[in-house]
Short mmCIF file of N, CA and C in Angstrom, two decimals:
data_model
loop_
_atom_site.label_atom_id
_atom_site.label_comp_id
_atom_site.label_asym_id
_atom_site.label_seq_id
_atom_site.Cartn_x
_atom_site.Cartn_y
_atom_site.Cartn_z
N MET J 1 91.52 112.44 87.54
CA MET J 1 91.12 112.16 88.91
C MET J 1 92.23 111.33 89.57
N PRO J 2 92.72 111.78 90.73
CA PRO J 2 93.80 111.05 91.41
C PRO J 2 93.35 109.67 91.88
N GLY J 3 94.25 108.72 91.81
CA GLY J 3 93.99 107.39 92.32
C GLY J 3 94.37 107.28 93.78
N TYR J 4 94.24 106.08 94.31
CA TYR J 4 94.49 105.89 95.74
C TYR J 4 95.94 106.17 96.12
N LYS J 5 96.88 105.88 95.21
CA LYS J 5 98.29 106.14 95.52
C LYS J 5 98.55 107.63 95.69
N MET J 6 97.93 108.44 94.85
CA MET J 6 98.10 109.89 94.96
C MET J 6 97.45 110.41 96.25
N HIS J 7 96.31 109.82 96.62
CA HIS J 7 95.66 110.24 97.86
C HIS J 7 96.50 109.84 99.08
N ILE J 8 97.14 108.69 99.02
CA ILE J 8 98.04 108.28 100.11
C ILE J 8 99.21 109.26 100.20
N ALA J 9 99.82 109.56 99.06
CA ALA J 9 100.97 110.47 99.04
C ALA J 9 100.57 111.87 99.50
N GLY J 10 99.41 112.34 99.06
CA GLY J 10 98.95 113.67 99.46
C GLY J 10 98.70 113.77 100.95
N ALA J 11 98.04 112.75 101.50
CA ALA J 11 97.76 112.75 102.94
C ALA J 11 99.06 112.70 103.74
N ALA J 12 99.98 111.86 103.31
CA ALA J 12 101.25 111.74 104.03
C ALA J 12 102.04 113.04 103.94
N ALA J 13 102.03 113.69 102.78
CA ALA J 13 102.78 114.93 102.60
C ALA J 13 102.21 116.06 103.46
N VAL J 14 100.89 116.21 103.44
CA VAL J 14 100.26 117.28 104.22
C VAL J 14 100.50 117.08 105.71
N THR J 15 100.29 115.88 106.19
CA THR J 15 100.47 115.62 107.62
C THR J 15 101.94 115.66 108.00
N GLY J 16 102.80 115.14 107.15
CA GLY J 16 104.23 115.23 107.42
C GLY J 16 104.68 116.67 107.56
N ALA J 17 104.20 117.53 106.66
CA ALA J 17 104.55 118.95 106.73
C ALA J 17 103.99 119.59 107.99
N ALA J 18 102.77 119.23 108.36
CA ALA J 18 102.16 119.80 109.57
C ALA J 18 102.91 119.37 110.82
N VAL J 19 103.26 118.09 110.91
CA VAL J 19 104.00 117.59 112.08
C VAL J 19 105.39 118.22 112.12
N ALA J 20 106.05 118.32 110.97
CA ALA J 20 107.38 118.95 110.93
C ALA J 20 107.30 120.41 111.35
N GLY J 21 106.28 121.11 110.86
CA GLY J 21 106.11 122.52 111.23
C GLY J 21 105.81 122.69 112.71
N ALA J 22 104.92 121.86 113.24
CA ALA J 22 104.59 121.94 114.67
C ALA J 22 105.80 121.60 115.52
N SER J 23 106.58 120.64 115.08
CA SER J 23 107.79 120.27 115.82
C SER J 23 108.83 121.39 115.76
N TRP J 24 109.01 121.97 114.59
CA TRP J 24 109.98 123.05 114.42
C TRP J 24 109.61 124.26 115.28
N LEU J 25 108.29 124.53 115.37
CA LEU J 25 107.82 125.65 116.19
C LEU J 25 107.81 125.32 117.68
N GLY J 26 108.02 124.05 118.02
CA GLY J 26 108.02 123.64 119.41
C GLY J 26 106.62 123.44 119.98
N PHE J 27 105.62 123.45 119.11
CA PHE J 27 104.24 123.32 119.53
C PHE J 27 103.87 121.87 119.87
N TYR J 28 104.38 120.94 119.08
CA TYR J 28 104.06 119.53 119.26
C TYR J 28 105.23 118.71 118.73
N ARG J 29 105.80 117.87 119.57
CA ARG J 29 106.96 117.06 119.17
C ARG J 29 106.69 115.59 119.46
N PRO J 30 106.04 114.91 118.53
CA PRO J 30 105.77 113.49 118.74
C PRO J 30 107.03 112.65 118.54
N GLY J 31 107.06 111.50 119.19
CA GLY J 31 108.14 110.55 118.98
C GLY J 31 107.98 109.86 117.64
N PHE J 32 108.93 109.00 117.31
CA PHE J 32 108.92 108.32 116.02
C PHE J 32 107.66 107.47 115.86
N GLU J 33 107.33 106.65 116.87
CA GLU J 33 106.17 105.76 116.78
C GLU J 33 104.88 106.56 116.63
N THR J 34 104.76 107.64 117.39
CA THR J 34 103.56 108.48 117.29
C THR J 34 103.48 109.12 115.92
N SER J 35 104.60 109.55 115.37
CA SER J 35 104.61 110.15 114.03
C SER J 35 104.14 109.15 112.99
N ILE J 36 104.56 107.90 113.11
CA ILE J 36 104.11 106.85 112.18
C ILE J 36 102.60 106.66 112.31
N CYS J 37 102.11 106.60 113.54
CA CYS J 37 100.67 106.45 113.77
C CYS J 37 99.89 107.63 113.20
N LEU J 38 100.41 108.84 113.38
CA LEU J 38 99.75 110.02 112.82
C LEU J 38 99.69 109.91 111.30
N GLY J 39 100.76 109.43 110.70
CA GLY J 39 100.77 109.23 109.25
C GLY J 39 99.72 108.22 108.81
N LEU J 40 99.57 107.14 109.57
CA LEU J 40 98.57 106.13 109.24
C LEU J 40 97.15 106.69 109.35
N PHE J 41 96.90 107.45 110.41
CA PHE J 41 95.57 108.06 110.57
C PHE J 41 95.30 109.03 109.42
N SER J 42 96.32 109.77 109.02
CA SER J 42 96.18 110.70 107.91
C SER J 42 95.85 109.96 106.62
N VAL J 43 96.54 108.87 106.36
CA VAL J 43 96.28 108.08 105.16
C VAL J 43 94.86 107.52 105.19
N LEU J 44 94.42 107.06 106.35
CA LEU J 44 93.04 106.57 106.46
C LEU J 44 92.05 107.69 106.13
N GLY J 45 92.31 108.88 106.67
CA GLY J 45 91.46 110.02 106.35
C GLY J 45 91.50 110.36 104.87
N GLY J 46 92.67 110.22 104.27
CA GLY J 46 92.82 110.52 102.85
C GLY J 46 92.13 109.53 101.93
N LEU J 47 91.92 108.32 102.41
CA LEU J 47 91.26 107.30 101.60
C LEU J 47 89.75 107.24 101.83
N PHE J 48 89.29 107.69 102.99
CA PHE J 48 87.88 107.51 103.35
C PHE J 48 86.88 108.09 102.34
N PRO J 49 87.09 109.28 101.79
CA PRO J 49 86.04 109.84 100.92
C PRO J 49 85.65 108.95 99.74
N ASP J 50 86.50 108.02 99.36
CA ASP J 50 86.16 107.15 98.23
C ASP J 50 85.54 105.83 98.64
N VAL J 51 85.05 105.72 99.87
CA VAL J 51 84.40 104.47 100.27
C VAL J 51 83.06 104.28 99.57
N ASP J 52 82.59 105.32 98.88
CA ASP J 52 81.34 105.19 98.14
C ASP J 52 81.56 104.66 96.72
N THR J 53 82.78 104.21 96.41
CA THR J 53 83.09 103.63 95.10
C THR J 53 83.74 102.26 95.31
N ASP J 54 83.87 101.52 94.24
CA ASP J 54 84.59 100.25 94.30
C ASP J 54 86.08 100.57 94.25
N SER J 55 86.67 100.74 95.43
CA SER J 55 88.07 101.18 95.52
C SER J 55 88.81 100.38 96.57
N LYS J 56 90.13 100.52 96.57
CA LYS J 56 90.94 99.86 97.60
C LYS J 56 90.60 100.41 98.98
N GLY J 57 90.32 101.71 99.05
CA GLY J 57 89.92 102.31 100.32
C GLY J 57 88.65 101.69 100.86
N ARG J 58 87.70 101.46 99.97
CA ARG J 58 86.44 100.84 100.38
C ARG J 58 86.66 99.43 100.91
N ARG J 59 87.45 98.65 100.20
CA ARG J 59 87.70 97.28 100.64
C ARG J 59 88.41 97.27 101.99
N PHE J 60 89.34 98.19 102.18
CA PHE J 60 90.04 98.26 103.46
C PHE J 60 89.09 98.65 104.59
N PHE J 61 88.31 99.70 104.38
CA PHE J 61 87.44 100.18 105.45
C PHE J 61 86.37 99.17 105.82
N TYR J 62 85.75 98.54 104.82
CA TYR J 62 84.72 97.56 105.15
C TYR J 62 85.32 96.30 105.74
N GLY J 63 86.51 95.94 105.33
CA GLY J 63 87.20 94.81 105.96
C GLY J 63 87.50 95.10 107.42
N ALA J 64 88.00 96.31 107.69
CA ALA J 64 88.28 96.71 109.08
C ALA J 64 87.00 96.78 109.89
N ALA J 65 85.93 97.32 109.30
CA ALA J 65 84.65 97.41 110.01
C ALA J 65 84.13 96.02 110.36
N LEU J 66 84.31 95.08 109.45
CA LEU J 66 83.87 93.70 109.70
C LEU J 66 84.62 93.10 110.89
N VAL J 67 85.93 93.31 110.93
CA VAL J 67 86.74 92.78 112.03
C VAL J 67 86.34 93.43 113.35
N VAL J 68 86.21 94.74 113.35
CA VAL J 68 85.85 95.45 114.59
C VAL J 68 84.44 95.07 115.03
N ASP J 69 83.51 94.97 114.08
CA ASP J 69 82.14 94.58 114.43
C ASP J 69 82.12 93.16 115.02
N GLY J 70 82.88 92.25 114.42
CA GLY J 70 82.96 90.90 114.96
C GLY J 70 83.53 90.89 116.37
N PHE J 71 84.55 91.71 116.60
CA PHE J 71 85.14 91.82 117.94
C PHE J 71 84.11 92.37 118.94
N LEU J 72 83.36 93.38 118.53
CA LEU J 72 82.35 93.96 119.43
C LEU J 72 81.26 92.95 119.75
N ILE J 73 80.84 92.18 118.77
CA ILE J 73 79.83 91.15 119.01
C ILE J 73 80.39 90.08 119.93
N PHE J 74 81.63 89.67 119.70
CA PHE J 74 82.28 88.69 120.57
C PHE J 74 82.33 89.18 122.01
N ARG J 75 82.57 90.47 122.19
CA ARG J 75 82.64 91.07 123.53
C ARG J 75 81.26 91.44 124.07
N GLU J 76 80.21 91.07 123.33
CA GLU J 76 78.82 91.33 123.69
C GLU J 76 78.52 92.82 123.81
N GLN J 77 79.19 93.60 122.99
CA GLN J 77 78.96 95.05 122.92
C GLN J 77 78.02 95.32 121.73
N TYR J 78 76.80 94.81 121.85
CA TYR J 78 75.86 94.82 120.73
C TYR J 78 75.46 96.24 120.31
N ARG J 79 75.32 97.12 121.27
CA ARG J 79 74.92 98.49 120.94
C ARG J 79 75.99 99.15 120.05
N TYR J 80 77.25 99.01 120.44
CA TYR J 80 78.33 99.61 119.64
C TYR J 80 78.48 98.91 118.29
N ALA J 81 78.24 97.61 118.27
CA ALA J 81 78.29 96.88 117.00
C ALA J 81 77.20 97.38 116.06
N ALA J 82 76.02 97.65 116.62
CA ALA J 82 74.92 98.17 115.80
C ALA J 82 75.24 99.58 115.29
N VAL J 83 75.82 100.41 116.14
CA VAL J 83 76.19 101.77 115.73
C VAL J 83 77.22 101.71 114.60
N LEU J 84 78.23 100.86 114.76
CA LEU J 84 79.25 100.71 113.72
C LEU J 84 78.61 100.23 112.42
N GLY J 85 77.73 99.25 112.50
CA GLY J 85 77.05 98.75 111.31
C GLY J 85 76.23 99.83 110.63
N PHE J 86 75.53 100.62 111.43
CA PHE J 86 74.74 101.73 110.88
C PHE J 86 75.65 102.74 110.19
N CYS J 87 76.73 103.11 110.86
CA CYS J 87 77.66 104.10 110.29
C CYS J 87 78.33 103.57 109.02
N ALA J 88 78.58 102.27 108.97
CA ALA J 88 79.20 101.69 107.78
C ALA J 88 78.27 101.77 106.57
N LEU J 89 76.97 101.86 106.81
CA LEU J 89 76.01 101.97 105.71
C LEU J 89 75.91 103.39 105.16
N LEU J 90 76.30 104.38 105.93
CA LEU J 90 76.10 105.78 105.53
C LEU J 90 76.74 106.17 104.20
N PRO J 91 77.95 105.70 103.87
CA PRO J 91 78.51 106.09 102.57
C PRO J 91 77.67 105.63 101.37
N ALA J 92 76.83 104.62 101.57
CA ALA J 92 75.98 104.14 100.47
C ALA J 92 74.86 105.13 100.15
N ILE J 93 74.62 106.07 101.06
CA ILE J 93 73.59 107.08 100.84
C ILE J 93 74.22 108.23 100.06
N GLY J 94 73.81 108.40 98.86
CA GLY J 94 74.35 109.48 98.05
C GLY J 94 75.20 108.95 96.92
N SER J 95 75.62 109.87 96.08
CA SER J 95 76.41 109.51 94.91
C SER J 95 77.89 109.71 95.18
N HIS J 96 78.72 109.22 94.23
CA HIS J 96 80.16 109.44 94.36
C HIS J 96 80.45 110.93 94.32
N ARG J 97 81.36 111.33 95.15
CA ARG J 97 81.69 112.75 95.34
C ARG J 97 80.48 113.52 95.85
N GLY J 98 79.65 112.82 96.59
CA GLY J 98 78.51 113.47 97.24
C GLY J 98 78.92 113.96 98.62
N TRP J 99 78.18 113.52 99.62
CA TRP J 99 78.43 114.03 100.97
C TRP J 99 79.79 113.64 101.52
N THR J 100 80.37 112.51 101.06
CA THR J 100 81.69 112.14 101.57
C THR J 100 82.78 113.09 101.07
N HIS J 101 82.46 113.89 100.08
CA HIS J 101 83.42 114.87 99.54
C HIS J 101 83.02 116.29 99.95
N SER J 102 82.60 116.47 101.19
CA SER J 102 82.22 117.80 101.68
C SER J 102 83.10 118.20 102.85
N TRP J 103 83.20 119.51 103.07
CA TRP J 103 84.06 120.01 104.16
C TRP J 103 83.53 119.58 105.52
N TRP J 104 82.20 119.53 105.66
CA TRP J 104 81.64 119.17 106.97
C TRP J 104 81.89 117.70 107.27
N ALA J 105 81.89 116.84 106.25
CA ALA J 105 82.21 115.43 106.48
C ALA J 105 83.67 115.28 106.89
N ALA J 106 84.54 116.14 106.34
CA ALA J 106 85.97 116.09 106.69
C ALA J 106 86.20 116.43 108.16
N LEU J 107 85.29 117.16 108.77
CA LEU J 107 85.40 117.47 110.20
C LEU J 107 84.63 116.48 111.05
N LEU J 108 83.48 116.01 110.54
CA LEU J 108 82.60 115.14 111.33
C LEU J 108 83.07 113.68 111.36
N ILE J 109 83.38 113.11 110.22
CA ILE J 109 83.76 111.69 110.15
C ILE J 109 84.96 111.38 111.04
N PRO J 110 86.03 112.19 111.01
CA PRO J 110 87.17 111.89 111.89
C PRO J 110 86.89 112.04 113.38
N SER J 111 85.75 112.62 113.75
CA SER J 111 85.45 112.76 115.18
C SER J 111 85.33 111.40 115.86
N SER J 112 85.15 110.35 115.07
CA SER J 112 85.13 109.01 115.66
C SER J 112 86.47 108.68 116.31
N VAL J 113 87.54 109.32 115.85
CA VAL J 113 88.87 109.12 116.45
C VAL J 113 88.88 109.63 117.89
N LEU J 114 88.08 110.65 118.17
CA LEU J 114 87.96 111.17 119.54
C LEU J 114 86.93 110.40 120.35
N LEU J 115 85.82 110.06 119.70
CA LEU J 115 84.69 109.47 120.42
C LEU J 115 84.88 107.99 120.75
N ALA J 116 85.44 107.22 119.83
CA ALA J 116 85.55 105.77 120.04
C ALA J 116 86.35 105.42 121.30
N PRO J 117 87.54 105.97 121.50
CA PRO J 117 88.27 105.62 122.73
C PRO J 117 87.54 106.05 124.00
N MET J 118 86.84 107.17 123.91
CA MET J 118 86.11 107.68 125.06
C MET J 118 84.90 106.79 125.38
N LEU J 119 84.13 106.46 124.37
CA LEU J 119 82.91 105.69 124.60
C LEU J 119 83.17 104.21 124.82
N LEU J 120 84.11 103.65 124.07
CA LEU J 120 84.36 102.21 124.15
C LEU J 120 85.30 101.82 125.28
N LEU J 121 86.27 102.68 125.57
CA LEU J 121 87.30 102.32 126.54
C LEU J 121 87.32 103.21 127.77
N GLY J 122 86.50 104.25 127.78
CA GLY J 122 86.47 105.16 128.91
C GLY J 122 87.71 106.03 129.03
N LEU J 123 88.43 106.22 127.93
CA LEU J 123 89.65 107.02 127.95
C LEU J 123 89.32 108.49 127.72
N PRO J 124 90.15 109.39 128.22
CA PRO J 124 89.93 110.82 127.94
C PRO J 124 90.17 111.11 126.46
N TRP J 125 89.49 112.11 125.94
CA TRP J 125 89.57 112.41 124.52
C TRP J 125 90.76 113.28 124.15
N LYS J 126 91.27 114.07 125.07
CA LYS J 126 92.32 115.03 124.73
C LYS J 126 93.59 114.40 124.15
N PRO J 127 94.06 113.25 124.64
CA PRO J 127 95.27 112.68 124.03
C PRO J 127 95.09 112.27 122.57
N PHE J 128 93.85 112.17 122.12
CA PHE J 128 93.58 111.73 120.75
C PHE J 128 93.42 112.90 119.77
N ILE J 129 93.55 114.12 120.26
CA ILE J 129 93.42 115.29 119.38
C ILE J 129 94.43 115.26 118.23
N PRO J 130 95.71 114.93 118.45
CA PRO J 130 96.63 114.88 117.31
C PRO J 130 96.20 113.87 116.23
N TYR J 131 95.60 112.77 116.65
CA TYR J 131 95.15 111.76 115.69
C TYR J 131 93.93 112.26 114.91
N TYR J 132 93.06 112.99 115.61
CA TYR J 132 91.92 113.62 114.94
C TYR J 132 92.41 114.62 113.90
N VAL J 133 93.34 115.48 114.30
CA VAL J 133 93.87 116.49 113.38
C VAL J 133 94.54 115.82 112.18
N ALA J 134 95.31 114.77 112.41
CA ALA J 134 95.96 114.06 111.31
C ALA J 134 94.92 113.47 110.36
N THR J 135 93.85 112.91 110.90
CA THR J 135 92.79 112.33 110.07
C THR J 135 92.10 113.42 109.26
N VAL J 136 91.82 114.56 109.90
CA VAL J 136 91.20 115.68 109.20
C VAL J 136 92.12 116.20 108.08
N LEU J 137 93.41 116.33 108.38
CA LEU J 137 94.35 116.79 107.35
C LEU J 137 94.38 115.83 106.16
N GLY J 138 94.39 114.53 106.44
CA GLY J 138 94.35 113.56 105.36
C GLY J 138 93.08 113.66 104.54
N TYR J 139 91.95 113.84 105.22
CA TYR J 139 90.66 113.97 104.56
C TYR J 139 90.66 115.21 103.66
N PHE J 140 91.10 116.35 104.22
CA PHE J 140 91.13 117.58 103.42
C PHE J 140 92.10 117.47 102.24
N SER J 141 93.19 116.72 102.41
CA SER J 141 94.11 116.54 101.27
C SER J 141 93.39 115.83 100.13
N HIS J 142 92.52 114.89 100.47
CA HIS J 142 91.74 114.19 99.45
C HIS J 142 90.84 115.18 98.71
N LEU J 143 90.16 116.02 99.47
CA LEU J 143 89.26 117.00 98.85
C LEU J 143 90.04 117.97 97.97
N LEU J 144 91.22 118.38 98.41
CA LEU J 144 92.05 119.28 97.60
C LEU J 144 92.49 118.60 96.31
N LEU J 145 92.93 117.36 96.40
CA LEU J 145 93.37 116.64 95.20
C LEU J 145 92.22 116.41 94.23
N ASP J 146 91.02 116.21 94.76
CA ASP J 146 89.84 116.03 93.90
C ASP J 146 89.23 117.36 93.47
N ARG J 147 89.85 118.46 93.89
CA ARG J 147 89.38 119.81 93.59
C ARG J 147 87.96 120.04 94.07
N LYS J 148 87.70 119.55 95.27
CA LYS J 148 86.38 119.72 95.88
C LYS J 148 86.41 120.73 97.02
N PHE J 149 87.59 121.31 97.25
CA PHE J 149 87.69 122.27 98.35
C PHE J 149 88.62 123.39 97.95
#
């Protein structure tokens, strides 16, 4: 079973190849900073499926959720803080390699990359499509490495 380092490498490789291919075809040419951000989103997607275990990915995600939830409460955005808290509990439902290791979760979970800027900041969702795709690619790389897809 691959560890977190292999999942990071797999996510980075898949997304790097996709960005290079899209750039070579002239379909999408992100700048250096955007490419780095896409890589980070991909790595996050590649680590997420293991949040249902005692892993580095789990510690990172719950630490980030705690910071974001605290920020939302500070900003008196209680509804969004409650939604984030509810969503943070979802990986606890089910067993390891359960629903977090499914193809539909690989498409659904990253949708927060599109929805959060729209709902929280009132931004349009279309500019975030590359970040969604990078997160999905990272997620699917995890499933491929775990031989779940």
